[in-house]
Amino acid sequence: TPSSPLGGFDWSPKLNQSVEGNPLMVNGVHYPDGIGTRADTRMALELPANSLFCGFVGIDDETLGFRSAQPARFRIEQAGKVLWSSPVLAAGGQAVSFMVEVIDGGMVALVCEAAAVLPFGAHGDWLVMRAWPLSGFHVN
């Protein structure tokens, strides 16, 4: 179990592993790359202008054994505007895809927030995220 320098559990986002340090798994599917988080988490990512940003989000399978696995919602925001929002996702459900056009380059926020009364037990994964030049792509 990873711990923080202060002695508590390290809940910071983890690259290519769940927030608890396990392989990224959603609904029994292993994802080789992504970021594991614990709700509520807000991360910043810089993207180029005129790009198509896509990937998947889901609740990590490590929560299936929790007494109170919590659902979560994911959002992508830029300059206070919501570019994309997921439905409420629960443990054991399939990953959900996202695809957004980023016209103005710069920082976008990746938000994973608890969607239940208890703000713990929600481990959200951002999976196989990619940014592509928009030339040749159009989202309808």
GROMACS .gro file of N, CA and C in nm:
model
  420
    1THR      N    1   0.085  -0.118   0.000
    1THR     CA    2   0.000   0.000   0.000
    1THR      C    3   0.089   0.124   0.000
    2PRO      N    4   0.080   0.210  -0.100
    2PRO     CA    5   0.163   0.330  -0.104
    2PRO      C    6   0.126   0.426   0.009
    3SER      N    7   0.225   0.492   0.063
    3SER     CA    8   0.197   0.590   0.167
    3SER      C    9   0.261   0.723   0.129
    4SER      N   10   0.210   0.829   0.190
    4SER     CA   11   0.263   0.962   0.164
    4SER      C   12   0.380   0.988   0.257
    5PRO      N   13   0.462   1.091   0.228
    5PRO     CA   14   0.573   1.124   0.316
    5PRO      C   15   0.527   1.158   0.458
    6LEU      N   16   0.402   1.196   0.474
    6LEU     CA   17   0.351   1.231   0.607
    6LEU      C   18   0.296   1.110   0.681
    7GLY      N   19   0.302   0.992   0.619
    7GLY     CA   20   0.260   0.869   0.687
    7GLY      C   21   0.122   0.820   0.653
    8GLY      N   22   0.036   0.901   0.592
    8GLY     CA   23  -0.098   0.856   0.554
    8GLY      C   24  -0.095   0.791   0.418
    9PHE      N   25  -0.211   0.742   0.375
    9PHE     CA   26  -0.219   0.681   0.241
    9PHE      C   27  -0.201   0.789   0.136
   10ASP      N   28  -0.128   0.759   0.031
   10ASP     CA   29  -0.102   0.853  -0.077
   10ASP      C   30  -0.215   0.844  -0.180
   11TRP      N   31  -0.309   0.939  -0.177
   11TRP     CA   32  -0.424   0.940  -0.267
   11TRP      C   33  -0.398   1.021  -0.393
   12SER      N   34  -0.274   1.061  -0.419
   12SER     CA   35  -0.247   1.140  -0.538
   12SER      C   36  -0.268   1.056  -0.664
   13PRO      N   37  -0.301   1.121  -0.776
   13PRO     CA   38  -0.319   1.047  -0.902
   13PRO      C   39  -0.193   0.967  -0.936
   14LYS      N   40  -0.215   0.850  -0.997
   14LYS     CA   41  -0.105   0.760  -1.030
   14LYS      C   42  -0.102   0.735  -1.182
   15LEU      N   43   0.015   0.751  -1.241
   15LEU     CA   44   0.032   0.728  -1.384
   15LEU      C   45   0.040   0.578  -1.412
   16ASN      N   46  -0.044   0.530  -1.501
   16ASN     CA   47  -0.046   0.391  -1.548
   16ASN      C   48  -0.076   0.289  -1.439
   17GLN      N   49  -0.143   0.333  -1.334
   17GLN     CA   50  -0.190   0.242  -1.229
   17GLN      C   51  -0.306   0.306  -1.155
   18SER      N   52  -0.379   0.224  -1.084
   18SER     CA   53  -0.490   0.276  -1.005
   18SER      C   54  -0.436   0.361  -0.891
   19VAL      N   55  -0.526   0.432  -0.825
   19VAL     CA   56  -0.484   0.518  -0.715
   19VAL      C   57  -0.424   0.435  -0.601
   20GLU      N   58  -0.455   0.307  -0.594
   20GLU     CA   59  -0.397   0.219  -0.493
   20GLU      C   60  -0.273   0.146  -0.544
   21GLY      N   61  -0.228   0.178  -0.665
   21GLY     CA   62  -0.106   0.120  -0.718
   21GLY      C   63  -0.124  -0.011  -0.792
   22ASN      N   64  -0.246  -0.047  -0.826
   22ASN     CA   65  -0.275  -0.171  -0.899
   22ASN      C   66  -0.284  -0.143  -1.049
   23PRO      N   67  -0.283  -0.249  -1.133
   23PRO     CA   68  -0.305  -0.228  -1.277
   23PRO      C   69  -0.442  -0.163  -1.299
   24LEU      N   70  -0.454  -0.079  -1.401
   24LEU     CA   71  -0.581  -0.013  -1.434
   24LEU      C   72  -0.677  -0.117  -1.491
   25MET      N   73  -0.786  -0.144  -1.419
   25MET     CA   74  -0.885  -0.244  -1.460
   25MET      C   75  -1.025  -0.185  -1.445
   26VAL      N   76  -1.102  -0.190  -1.552
   26VAL     CA   77  -1.242  -0.146  -1.549
   26VAL      C   78  -1.325  -0.255  -1.615
   27ASN      N   79  -1.422  -0.309  -1.539
   27ASN     CA   80  -1.512  -0.414  -1.588
   27ASN      C   81  -1.433  -0.533  -1.644
   28GLY      N   82  -1.325  -0.569  -1.575
   28GLY     CA   83  -1.245  -0.685  -1.614
   28GLY      C   84  -1.148  -0.661  -1.729
   29VAL      N   85  -1.144  -0.540  -1.783
   29VAL     CA   86  -1.056  -0.507  -1.894
   29VAL      C   87  -0.934  -0.432  -1.840
   30HIS      N   88  -0.815  -0.481  -1.875
   30HIS     CA   89  -0.690  -0.414  -1.835
   30HIS      C   90  -0.657  -0.305  -1.936
   31TYR      N   91  -0.629  -0.185  -1.887
   31TYR     CA   92  -0.588  -0.074  -1.972
   31TYR      C   93  -0.441  -0.046  -1.946
   32PRO      N   94  -0.358  -0.047  -2.050
   32PRO     CA   95  -0.213  -0.034  -2.030
   32PRO      C   96  -0.167   0.104  -1.987
   33ASP      N   97  -0.244   0.207  -2.019
   33ASP     CA   98  -0.201   0.340  -1.977
   33ASP      C   99  -0.320   0.425  -1.938
   34GLY      N  100  -0.292   0.520  -1.851
   34GLY     CA  101  -0.395   0.610  -1.802
   34GLY      C  102  -0.352   0.667  -1.668
   35ILE      N  103  -0.449   0.725  -1.599
   35ILE     CA  104  -0.423   0.786  -1.469
   35ILE      C  105  -0.533   0.742  -1.373
   36GLY      N  106  -0.492   0.683  -1.262
   36GLY     CA  107  -0.585   0.643  -1.158
   36GLY      C  108  -0.601   0.754  -1.057
   37THR      N  109  -0.726   0.787  -1.023
   37THR     CA  110  -0.754   0.894  -0.928
   37THR      C  111  -0.853   0.848  -0.823
   38ARG      N  112  -0.868   0.930  -0.721
   38ARG     CA  113  -0.970   0.910  -0.619
   38ARG      C  114  -1.057   1.035  -0.619
   39ALA      N  115  -1.188   1.017  -0.623
   39ALA     CA  116  -1.277   1.133  -0.622
   39ALA      C  117  -1.269   1.198  -0.483
   40ASP      N  118  -1.267   1.323  -0.476
   40ASP     CA  119  -1.272   1.427  -0.576
   40ASP      C  120  -1.130   1.466  -0.617
   41THR      N  121  -1.104   1.466  -0.748
   41THR     CA  122  -0.974   1.503  -0.802
   41THR      C  123  -0.994   1.593  -0.922
   42ARG      N  124  -0.908   1.695  -0.931
   42ARG     CA  125  -0.907   1.786  -1.046
   42ARG      C  126  -0.762   1.796  -1.092
   43MET      N  127  -0.737   1.761  -1.217
   43MET     CA  128  -0.602   1.765  -1.274
   43MET      C  129  -0.601   1.858  -1.394
   44ALA      N  130  -0.487   1.918  -1.421
   44ALA     CA  131  -0.472   2.006  -1.537
   44ALA      C  132  -0.386   1.935  -1.642
   45LEU      N  133  -0.424   1.952  -1.767
   45LEU     CA  134  -0.352   1.893  -1.879
   45LEU      C  135  -0.346   1.998  -1.989
   46GLU      N  136  -0.226   2.019  -2.042
   46GLU     CA  137  -0.212   2.116  -2.152
   46GLU      C  138  -0.228   2.044  -2.285
   47LEU      N  139  -0.316   2.098  -2.369
   47LEU     CA  140  -0.342   2.040  -2.501
   47LEU      C  141  -0.317   2.143  -2.609
   48PRO      N  142  -0.275   2.099  -2.727
   48PRO     CA  143  -0.253   2.193  -2.837
   48PRO      C  144  -0.386   2.242  -2.895
   49ALA      N  145  -0.381   2.361  -2.956
   49ALA     CA  146  -0.500   2.415  -3.022
   49ALA      C  147  -0.538   2.326  -3.140
   50ASN      N  148  -0.664   2.330  -3.174
   50ASN     CA  149  -0.718   2.255  -3.288
   50ASN      C  150  -0.683   2.107  -3.279
   51SER      N  151  -0.719   2.048  -3.165
   51SER     CA  152  -0.691   1.906  -3.147
   51SER      C  153  -0.818   1.832  -3.107
   52LEU      N  154  -0.815   1.703  -3.130
   52LEU     CA  155  -0.922   1.613  -3.090
   52LEU      C  156  -0.867   1.531  -2.973
   53PHE      N  157  -0.930   1.543  -2.857
   53PHE     CA  158  -0.887   1.475  -2.736
   53PHE      C  159  -0.986   1.363  -2.708
   54CYS      N  160  -0.935   1.240  -2.696
   54CYS     CA  161  -1.024   1.126  -2.676
   54CYS      C  162  -0.964   1.026  -2.579
   55GLY      N  163  -1.048   0.938  -2.529
   55GLY     CA  164  -1.006   0.834  -2.436
   55GLY      C  165  -1.127   0.770  -2.372
   56PHE      N  166  -1.106   0.712  -2.255
   56PHE     CA  167  -1.211   0.643  -2.180
   56PHE      C  168  -1.202   0.681  -2.033
   57VAL      N  169  -1.312   0.667  -1.962
   57VAL     CA  170  -1.315   0.684  -1.817
   57VAL      C  171  -1.395   0.568  -1.757
   58GLY      N  172  -1.365   0.537  -1.632
   58GLY     CA  173  -1.440   0.431  -1.565
   58GLY      C  174  -1.400   0.421  -1.419
   59ILE      N  175  -1.477   0.342  -1.346
   59ILE     CA  176  -1.450   0.318  -1.205
   59ILE      C  177  -1.364   0.192  -1.194
   60ASP      N  178  -1.251   0.204  -1.125
   60ASP     CA  179  -1.156   0.095  -1.118
   60ASP      C  180  -1.216  -0.026  -1.043
   61ASP      N  181  -1.185  -0.145  -1.096
   61ASP     CA  182  -1.235  -0.269  -1.037
   61ASP      C  183  -1.187  -0.291  -0.894
   62GLU      N  184  -1.082  -0.223  -0.850
   62GLU     CA  185  -1.036  -0.243  -0.713
   62GLU      C  186  -1.144  -0.204  -0.612
   63THR      N  187  -1.245  -0.130  -0.655
   63THR     CA  188  -1.352  -0.089  -0.564
   63THR      C  189  -1.461  -0.195  -0.551
   64LEU      N  190  -1.457  -0.300  -0.632
   64LEU     CA  191  -1.564  -0.401  -0.628
   64LEU      C  192  -1.576  -0.468  -0.492
   65GLY      N  193  -1.468  -0.479  -0.419
   65GLY     CA  194  -1.472  -0.542  -0.288
   65GLY      C  195  -1.500  -0.445  -0.174
   66PHE      N  196  -1.517  -0.318  -0.205
   66PHE     CA  197  -1.543  -0.219  -0.100
   66PHE      C  198  -1.683  -0.238  -0.041
   67ARG      N  199  -1.696  -0.211   0.086
   67ARG     CA  200  -1.827  -0.218   0.152
   67ARG      C  201  -1.920  -0.112   0.093
   68SER      N  202  -1.865   0.005   0.059
   68SER     CA  203  -1.944   0.114   0.003
   68SER      C  204  -1.875   0.173  -0.119
   69ALA      N  205  -1.867   0.096  -0.225
   69ALA     CA  206  -1.809   0.150  -0.350
   69ALA      C  207  -1.898   0.263  -0.398
   70GLN      N  208  -1.838   0.379  -0.423
   70GLN     CA  209  -1.915   0.497  -0.458
   70GLN      C  210  -1.912   0.524  -0.609
   71PRO      N  211  -2.021   0.573  -0.665
   71PRO     CA  212  -2.021   0.614  -0.805
   71PRO      C  213  -1.950   0.747  -0.822
   72ALA      N  214  -1.913   0.777  -0.946
   72ALA     CA  215  -1.845   0.904  -0.975
   72ALA      C  216  -1.890   0.955  -1.111
   73ARG      N  217  -1.862   1.083  -1.132
   73ARG     CA  218  -1.890   1.149  -1.259
   73ARG      C  219  -1.759   1.214  -1.304
   74PHE      N  220  -1.736   1.215  -1.434
   74PHE     CA  221  -1.615   1.273  -1.492
   74PHE      C  222  -1.653   1.393  -1.578
   75ARG      N  223  -1.565   1.494  -1.582
   75ARG     CA  224  -1.587   1.611  -1.668
   75ARG      C  225  -1.454   1.656  -1.727
   76ILE      N  226  -1.465   1.717  -1.844
   76ILE     CA  227  -1.351   1.786  -1.906
   76ILE      C  228  -1.395   1.930  -1.921
   77GLU      N  229  -1.315   2.022  -1.866
   77GLU     CA  230  -1.349   2.164  -1.867
   77GLU      C  231  -1.234   2.245  -1.924
   78GLN      N  232  -1.268   2.359  -1.982
   78GLN     CA  233  -1.167   2.455  -2.026
   78GLN      C  234  -1.222   2.595  -2.007
   79ALA      N  235  -1.147   2.678  -1.936
   79ALA     CA  236  -1.183   2.818  -1.911
   79ALA      C  237  -1.325   2.829  -1.854
   80GLY      N  238  -1.359   2.741  -1.760
   80GLY     CA  239  -1.490   2.747  -1.695
   80GLY      C  240  -1.604   2.686  -1.775
   81LYS      N  241  -1.576   2.636  -1.895
   81LYS     CA  242  -1.679   2.576  -1.980
   81LYS      C  243  -1.664   2.424  -1.977
   82VAL      N  244  -1.776   2.353  -1.961
   82VAL     CA  245  -1.774   2.207  -1.964
   82VAL      C  246  -1.772   2.162  -2.110
   83LEU      N  247  -1.666   2.092  -2.149
   83LEU     CA  248  -1.654   2.039  -2.285
   83LEU      C  249  -1.721   1.902  -2.297
   84TRP      N  250  -1.720   1.827  -2.186
   84TRP     CA  251  -1.778   1.692  -2.186
   84TRP      C  252  -1.806   1.651  -2.043
   85SER      N  253  -1.914   1.576  -2.024
   85SER     CA  254  -1.949   1.523  -1.893
   85SER      C  255  -2.001   1.382  -1.909
   86SER      N  256  -1.957   1.294  -1.821
   86SER     CA  257  -2.003   1.155  -1.827
   86SER      C  258  -2.133   1.139  -1.751
   87PRO      N  259  -2.202   1.030  -1.776
   87PRO     CA  260  -2.311   0.995  -1.684
   87PRO      C  261  -2.247   0.950  -1.552
   88VAL      N  262  -2.327   0.926  -1.451
   88VAL     CA  263  -2.276   0.872  -1.326
   88VAL      C  264  -2.234   0.727  -1.352
   89LEU      N  265  -2.109   0.695  -1.316
   89LEU     CA  266  -2.055   0.562  -1.339
   89LEU      C  267  -2.036   0.489  -1.206
   90ALA      N  268  -2.060   0.359  -1.207
   90ALA     CA  269  -2.051   0.279  -1.085
   90ALA      C  270  -1.951   0.165  -1.104
   91ALA      N  271  -1.906   0.111  -0.993
   91ALA     CA  272  -1.815  -0.003  -0.994
   91ALA      C  273  -1.878  -0.119  -1.069
   92GLY      N  274  -1.799  -0.186  -1.152
   92GLY     CA  275  -1.847  -0.300  -1.228
   92GLY      C  276  -1.902  -0.263  -1.365
   93GLY      N  277  -1.916  -0.133  -1.392
   93GLY     CA  278  -1.967  -0.089  -1.522
   93GLY      C  279  -1.856  -0.078  -1.625
   94GLN      N  280  -1.895  -0.072  -1.751
   94GLN     CA  281  -1.800  -0.057  -1.861
   94GLN      C  282  -1.742   0.083  -1.863
   95ALA      N  283  -1.621   0.095  -1.918
   95ALA     CA  284  -1.561   0.226  -1.941
   95ALA      C  285  -1.644   0.300  -2.046
   96VAL      N  286  -1.647   0.431  -2.035
   96VAL     CA  287  -1.722   0.517  -2.126
   96VAL      C  288  -1.622   0.600  -2.206
   97SER      N  289  -1.645   0.610  -2.336
   97SER     CA  290  -1.553   0.687  -2.421
   97SER      C  291  -1.589   0.835  -2.420
   98PHE      N  292  -1.488   0.917  -2.446
   98PHE     CA  293  -1.510   1.060  -2.465
   98PHE      C  294  -1.431   1.107  -2.585
   99MET      N  295  -1.481   1.213  -2.648
   99MET     CA  296  -1.414   1.275  -2.761
   99MET      C  297  -1.456   1.421  -2.764
  100VAL      N  298  -1.358   1.511  -2.751
  100VAL     CA  299  -1.389   1.654  -2.752
  100VAL      C  300  -1.294   1.727  -2.844
  101GLU      N  301  -1.345   1.832  -2.906
  101GLU     CA  302  -1.261   1.921  -2.986
  101GLU      C  303  -1.205   2.028  -2.893
  102VAL      N  304  -1.075   2.049  -2.899
  102VAL     CA  305  -1.010   2.155  -2.822
  102VAL      C  306  -0.964   2.259  -2.924
  103ILE      N  307  -1.046   2.361  -2.942
  103ILE     CA  308  -1.017   2.463  -3.042
  103ILE      C  309  -0.909   2.558  -2.992
  104ASP      N  310  -0.928   2.609  -2.871
  104ASP     CA  311  -0.828   2.697  -2.810
  104ASP      C  312  -0.731   2.611  -2.730
  105GLY      N  313  -0.606   2.614  -2.767
  105GLY     CA  314  -0.508   2.535  -2.693
  105GLY      C  315  -0.494   2.585  -2.551
  106GLY      N  316  -0.424   2.509  -2.471
  106GLY     CA  317  -0.400   2.548  -2.333
  106GLY      C  318  -0.448   2.442  -2.237
  107MET      N  319  -0.471   2.486  -2.115
  107MET     CA  320  -0.504   2.394  -2.008
  107MET      C  321  -0.651   2.351  -2.013
  108VAL      N  322  -0.670   2.221  -1.995
  108VAL     CA  323  -0.803   2.168  -1.971
  108VAL      C  324  -0.799   2.102  -1.834
  109ALA      N  325  -0.913   2.096  -1.768
  109ALA     CA  326  -0.923   2.031  -1.638
  109ALA      C  327  -0.989   1.895  -1.656
  110LEU      N  328  -0.930   1.793  -1.598
  110LEU     CA  329  -0.988   1.660  -1.592
  110LEU      C  330  -1.041   1.643  -1.451
  111VAL      N  331  -1.172   1.630  -1.438
  111VAL     CA  332  -1.237   1.629  -1.307
  111VAL      C  333  -1.304   1.494  -1.284
  112CYS      N  334  -1.276   1.436  -1.169
  112CYS     CA  335  -1.346   1.316  -1.124
  112CYS      C  336  -1.405   1.351  -0.989
  113GLU      N  337  -1.539   1.345  -0.980
  113GLU     CA  338  -1.603   1.383  -0.854
  113GLU      C  339  -1.699   1.275  -0.808
  114ALA      N  340  -1.708   1.260  -0.676
  114ALA     CA  341  -1.800   1.163  -0.618
  114ALA      C  342  -1.943   1.201  -0.655
  115ALA      N  343  -2.024   1.101  -0.686
  115ALA     CA  344  -2.163   1.125  -0.725
  115ALA      C  345  -2.260   1.071  -0.621
  116ALA      N  346  -2.210   1.054  -0.498
  116ALA     CA  347  -2.294   1.003  -0.390
  116ALA      C  348  -2.268   1.085  -0.265
  117VAL      N  349  -2.343   1.058  -0.162
  117VAL     CA  350  -2.334   1.133  -0.037
  117VAL      C  351  -2.196   1.118   0.026
  118LEU      N  352  -2.142   0.998   0.025
  118LEU     CA  353  -2.012   0.974   0.087
  118LEU      C  354  -1.901   1.000  -0.014
  119PRO      N  355  -1.811   1.094   0.012
  119PRO     CA  356  -1.707   1.129  -0.085
  119PRO      C  357  -1.583   1.040  -0.075
  120PHE      N  358  -1.601   0.912  -0.048
  120PHE     CA  359  -1.487   0.821  -0.047
  120PHE      C  360  -1.528   0.690  -0.113
  121GLY      N  361  -1.430   0.613  -0.152
  121GLY     CA  362  -1.460   0.486  -0.217
  121GLY      C  363  -1.487   0.495  -0.365
  122ALA      N  364  -1.463   0.613  -0.426
  122ALA     CA  365  -1.479   0.629  -0.571
  122ALA      C  366  -1.340   0.643  -0.632
  123HIS      N  367  -1.298   0.542  -0.706
  123HIS     CA  368  -1.167   0.543  -0.770
  123HIS      C  369  -1.189   0.550  -0.920
  124GLY      N  370  -1.169   0.670  -0.976
  124GLY     CA  371  -1.194   0.693  -1.117
  124GLY      C  372  -1.067   0.687  -1.199
  125ASP      N  373  -1.074   0.620  -1.313
  125ASP     CA  374  -0.960   0.606  -1.403
  125ASP      C  375  -0.984   0.683  -1.533
  126TRP      N  376  -0.882   0.759  -1.575
  126TRP     CA  377  -0.877   0.823  -1.707
  126TRP      C  378  -0.788   0.733  -1.791
  127LEU      N  379  -0.840   0.680  -1.901
  127LEU     CA  380  -0.773   0.570  -1.972
  127LEU      C  381  -0.739   0.603  -2.117
  128VAL      N  382  -0.627   0.553  -2.162
  128VAL     CA  383  -0.576   0.565  -2.300
  128VAL      C  384  -0.614   0.698  -2.366
  129MET      N  385  -0.574   0.806  -2.300
  129MET     CA  386  -0.605   0.940  -2.352
  129MET      C  387  -0.507   0.977  -2.463
  130ARG      N  388  -0.561   1.037  -2.570
  130ARG     CA  389  -0.478   1.079  -2.682
  130ARG      C  390  -0.530   1.212  -2.736
  131ALA      N  391  -0.439   1.294  -2.786
  131ALA     CA  392  -0.476   1.418  -2.855
  131ALA      C  393  -0.424   1.409  -2.997
  132TRP      N  394  -0.511   1.439  -3.093
  132TRP     CA  395  -0.478   1.430  -3.236
  132TRP      C  396  -0.504   1.565  -3.301
  133PRO      N  397  -0.427   1.601  -3.404
  133PRO     CA  398  -0.456   1.724  -3.478
  133PRO      C  399  -0.595   1.713  -3.542
  134LEU      N  400  -0.669   1.822  -3.539
  134LEU     CA  401  -0.806   1.820  -3.591
  134LEU      C  402  -0.813   1.813  -3.743
  135SER      N  403  -0.707   1.846  -3.812
  135SER     CA  404  -0.712   1.840  -3.958
  135SER      C  405  -0.749   1.698  -4.001
  136GLY      N  406  -0.857   1.688  -4.074
  136GLY     CA  407  -0.903   1.557  -4.119
  136GLY      C  408  -1.006   1.493  -4.028
  137PHE      N  409  -1.026   1.548  -3.907
  137PHE     CA  410  -1.125   1.495  -3.812
  137PHE      C  411  -1.232   1.601  -3.789
  138HIS      N  412  -1.357   1.555  -3.775
  138HIS     CA  413  -1.465   1.646  -3.740
  138HIS      C  414  -1.561   1.570  -3.650
  139VAL      N  415  -1.595   1.629  -3.536
  139VAL     CA  416  -1.691   1.568  -3.443
  139VAL      C  417  -1.828   1.625  -3.471
  140ASN      N  418  -1.925   1.538  -3.493
  140ASN     CA  419  -2.063   1.583  -3.518
  140ASN      C  420  -2.142   1.578  -3.391
   0.00000   0.00000   0.00000
